[in-house]
PDB file of C-alpha atoms in Angstrom:
ATOM      1  CA  MET A 563       3.984  12.341   9.775  1.00  0.00           C
ATOM      2  CA  ILE A 564       0.743  12.393   7.814  1.00  0.00           C
ATOM      3  CA  THR A 565       0.809  15.159   5.236  1.00  0.00           C
ATOM      4  CA  SER A 566      -2.607  14.876   3.608  1.00  0.00           C
ATOM      5  CA  GLU A 567      -5.790  12.878   3.388  1.00  0.00           C
ATOM      6  CA  LEU A 568      -6.036   9.685   1.374  1.00  0.00           C
ATOM      7  CA  THR A 569      -8.210   9.130  -1.664  1.00  0.00           C
ATOM      8  CA  ARG A 570     -10.643   6.216  -1.589  1.00  0.00           C
ATOM      9  CA  ARG A 571      -8.316   4.101  -3.759  1.00  0.00           C
ATOM     10  CA  GLU A 572      -5.308   4.916  -1.573  1.00  0.00           C
ATOM     11  CA  LYS A 573      -7.325   3.831   1.480  1.00  0.00           C
ATOM     12  CA  ASP A 574      -8.281   0.619  -0.319  1.00  0.00           C
ATOM     13  CA  THR A 575      -4.628  -0.017  -1.127  1.00  0.00           C
ATOM     14  CA  LEU A 576      -3.470   0.651   2.433  1.00  0.00           C
ATOM     15  CA  GLU A 577      -6.202  -1.589   3.837  1.00  0.00           C
ATOM     16  CA  ALA A 578      -5.267  -4.392   1.417  1.00  0.00           C
ATOM     17  CA  ILE A 579      -1.604  -4.144   2.459  1.00  0.00           C
ATOM     18  CA  THR A 580      -2.547  -4.173   6.139  1.00  0.00           C
ATOM     19  CA  LEU A 581      -4.872  -7.174   5.816  1.00  0.00           C
ATOM     20  CA  PHE A 582      -2.303  -9.103   3.792  1.00  0.00           C
ATOM     21  CA  LEU A 583       0.426  -8.354   6.351  1.00  0.00           C
ATOM     22  CA  GLU A 584      -1.779  -9.509   9.221  1.00  0.00           C
ATOM     23  CA  ALA A 585      -2.670 -12.751   7.438  1.00  0.00           C
ATOM     24  CA  ASN A 586       0.743 -13.627   5.999  1.00  0.00           C
ATOM     25  CA  LYS A 587       3.336 -11.836   8.159  1.00  0.00           C
ATOM     26  CA  TYR A 588       5.041 -10.431   5.036  1.00  0.00           C
ATOM     27  CA  PRO A 589       4.013  -7.639   2.620  1.00  0.00           C
ATOM     28  CA  PRO A 590       2.118  -8.294  -0.617  1.00  0.00           C
ATOM     29  CA  SER A 591       3.619  -7.961  -4.071  1.00  0.00           C
ATOM     30  CA  ILE A 592       2.363  -5.276  -6.445  1.00  0.00           C
ATOM     31  CA  LYS A 593       0.490  -7.941  -8.432  1.00  0.00           C
ATOM     32  CA  GLU A 594      -1.172  -9.258  -5.268  1.00  0.00           C
ATOM     33  CA  ILE A 595      -2.257  -5.733  -4.328  1.00  0.00           C
ATOM     34  CA  ALA A 596      -3.675  -5.231  -7.835  1.00  0.00           C
ATOM     35  CA  VAL A 597      -5.803  -8.361  -7.448  1.00  0.00           C
ATOM     36  CA  MET A 598      -6.969  -7.373  -3.965  1.00  0.00           C
ATOM     37  CA  ILE A 599      -8.086  -3.871  -5.000  1.00  0.00           C
ATOM     38  CA  ASP A 600      -9.401  -5.025  -8.387  1.00  0.00           C
ATOM     39  CA  VAL A 601      -7.196  -3.050 -10.764  1.00  0.00           C
ATOM     40  CA  SER A 602      -5.612  -4.533 -13.864  1.00  0.00           C
ATOM     41  CA  SER A 603      -2.568  -2.273 -14.043  1.00  0.00           C
ATOM     42  CA  THR A 604       0.431  -2.763 -11.791  1.00  0.00           C
ATOM     43  CA  SER A 605       1.553   0.756 -12.703  1.00  0.00           C
ATOM     44  CA  THR A 606      -1.623   2.071 -11.065  1.00  0.00           C
ATOM     45  CA  VAL A 607      -0.735   0.180  -7.887  1.00  0.00           C
ATOM     46  CA  SER A 608       2.798   1.575  -8.080  1.00  0.00           C
ATOM     47  CA  ARG A 609       1.358   5.072  -8.303  1.00  0.00           C
ATOM     48  CA  PHE A 610      -0.787   4.434  -5.205  1.00  0.00           C
ATOM     49  CA  LEU A 611       2.269   3.129  -3.330  1.00  0.00           C
ATOM     50  CA  VAL A 612       4.347   6.185  -4.242  1.00  0.00           C
ATOM     51  CA  SER A 613       1.523   8.418  -3.040  1.00  0.00           C
ATOM     52  CA  LEU A 614       1.134   6.479   0.226  1.00  0.00           C
ATOM     53  CA  GLU A 615       4.879   6.717   0.789  1.00  0.00           C
ATOM     54  CA  HIS A 616       4.968  10.477   0.133  1.00  0.00           C
ATOM     55  CA  LYS A 617       2.027  10.986   2.478  1.00  0.00           C
ATOM     56  CA  GLY A 618       3.799   9.063   5.249  1.00  0.00           C
ATOM     57  CA  TYR A 619       1.576   5.980   5.464  1.00  0.00           C
ATOM     58  CA  ILE A 620       4.086   3.385   4.266  1.00  0.00           C
ATOM     59  CA  GLU A 621       7.830   3.027   3.933  1.00  0.00           C
ATOM     60  CA  ARG A 622       9.560   1.118   1.145  1.00  0.00           C
ATOM     61  CA  VAL A 623      13.171   0.055   0.765  1.00  0.00           C
ATOM     62  CA  GLY A 624      14.452   0.853  -2.720  1.00  0.00           C
ATOM     63  CA  SER A 625      12.814  -1.086  -5.496  1.00  0.00           C
ATOM     64  CA  LYS A 626      12.848  -4.444  -3.738  1.00  0.00           C
ATOM     65  CA  SER A 627       9.750  -6.566  -4.005  1.00  0.00           C
ATOM     66  CA  ARG A 628       7.756  -6.921  -0.785  1.00  0.00           C
ATOM     67  CA  SER A 629       9.858  -4.293   0.963  1.00  0.00           C
ATOM     68  CA  MET A 630       7.203  -2.143   2.576  1.00  0.00           C
ATOM     69  CA  ARG A 631       5.931  -1.561   6.049  1.00  0.00           C
ATOM     70  CA  VAL A 632       2.905   0.322   7.272  1.00  0.00           C
ATOM     71  CA  LEU A 633       3.770   3.412   9.325  1.00  0.00           C
ATOM     72  CA  GLN A 634       0.249   4.771   9.839  1.00  0.00           C
ATOM     73  CA  TYR A 635      -3.161   3.224   9.369  1.00  0.00           C
ATOM     74  CA  ALA A 636      -6.007   4.969   7.570  1.00  0.00           C
ATOM     75  CA  SER A 637      -8.678   6.327   9.869  1.00  0.00           C
TER      76      SER A 637
END
């Protein structure tokens, strides 16, 4: 269930995850997402992922690398 709107950077992050999944059939790492959305800090990407998860756009399994799936796409 979508709880709130996404910021521009959250949309960029979700789009990068989606494109990577479509191209590679597995989710991107945090470092790969950082490169794709042009941020230098992996902690910033982690913050975006937490926000996307809380808003219901993605689901992650624990702290495992590459353990996310897209639940809803940005409109």
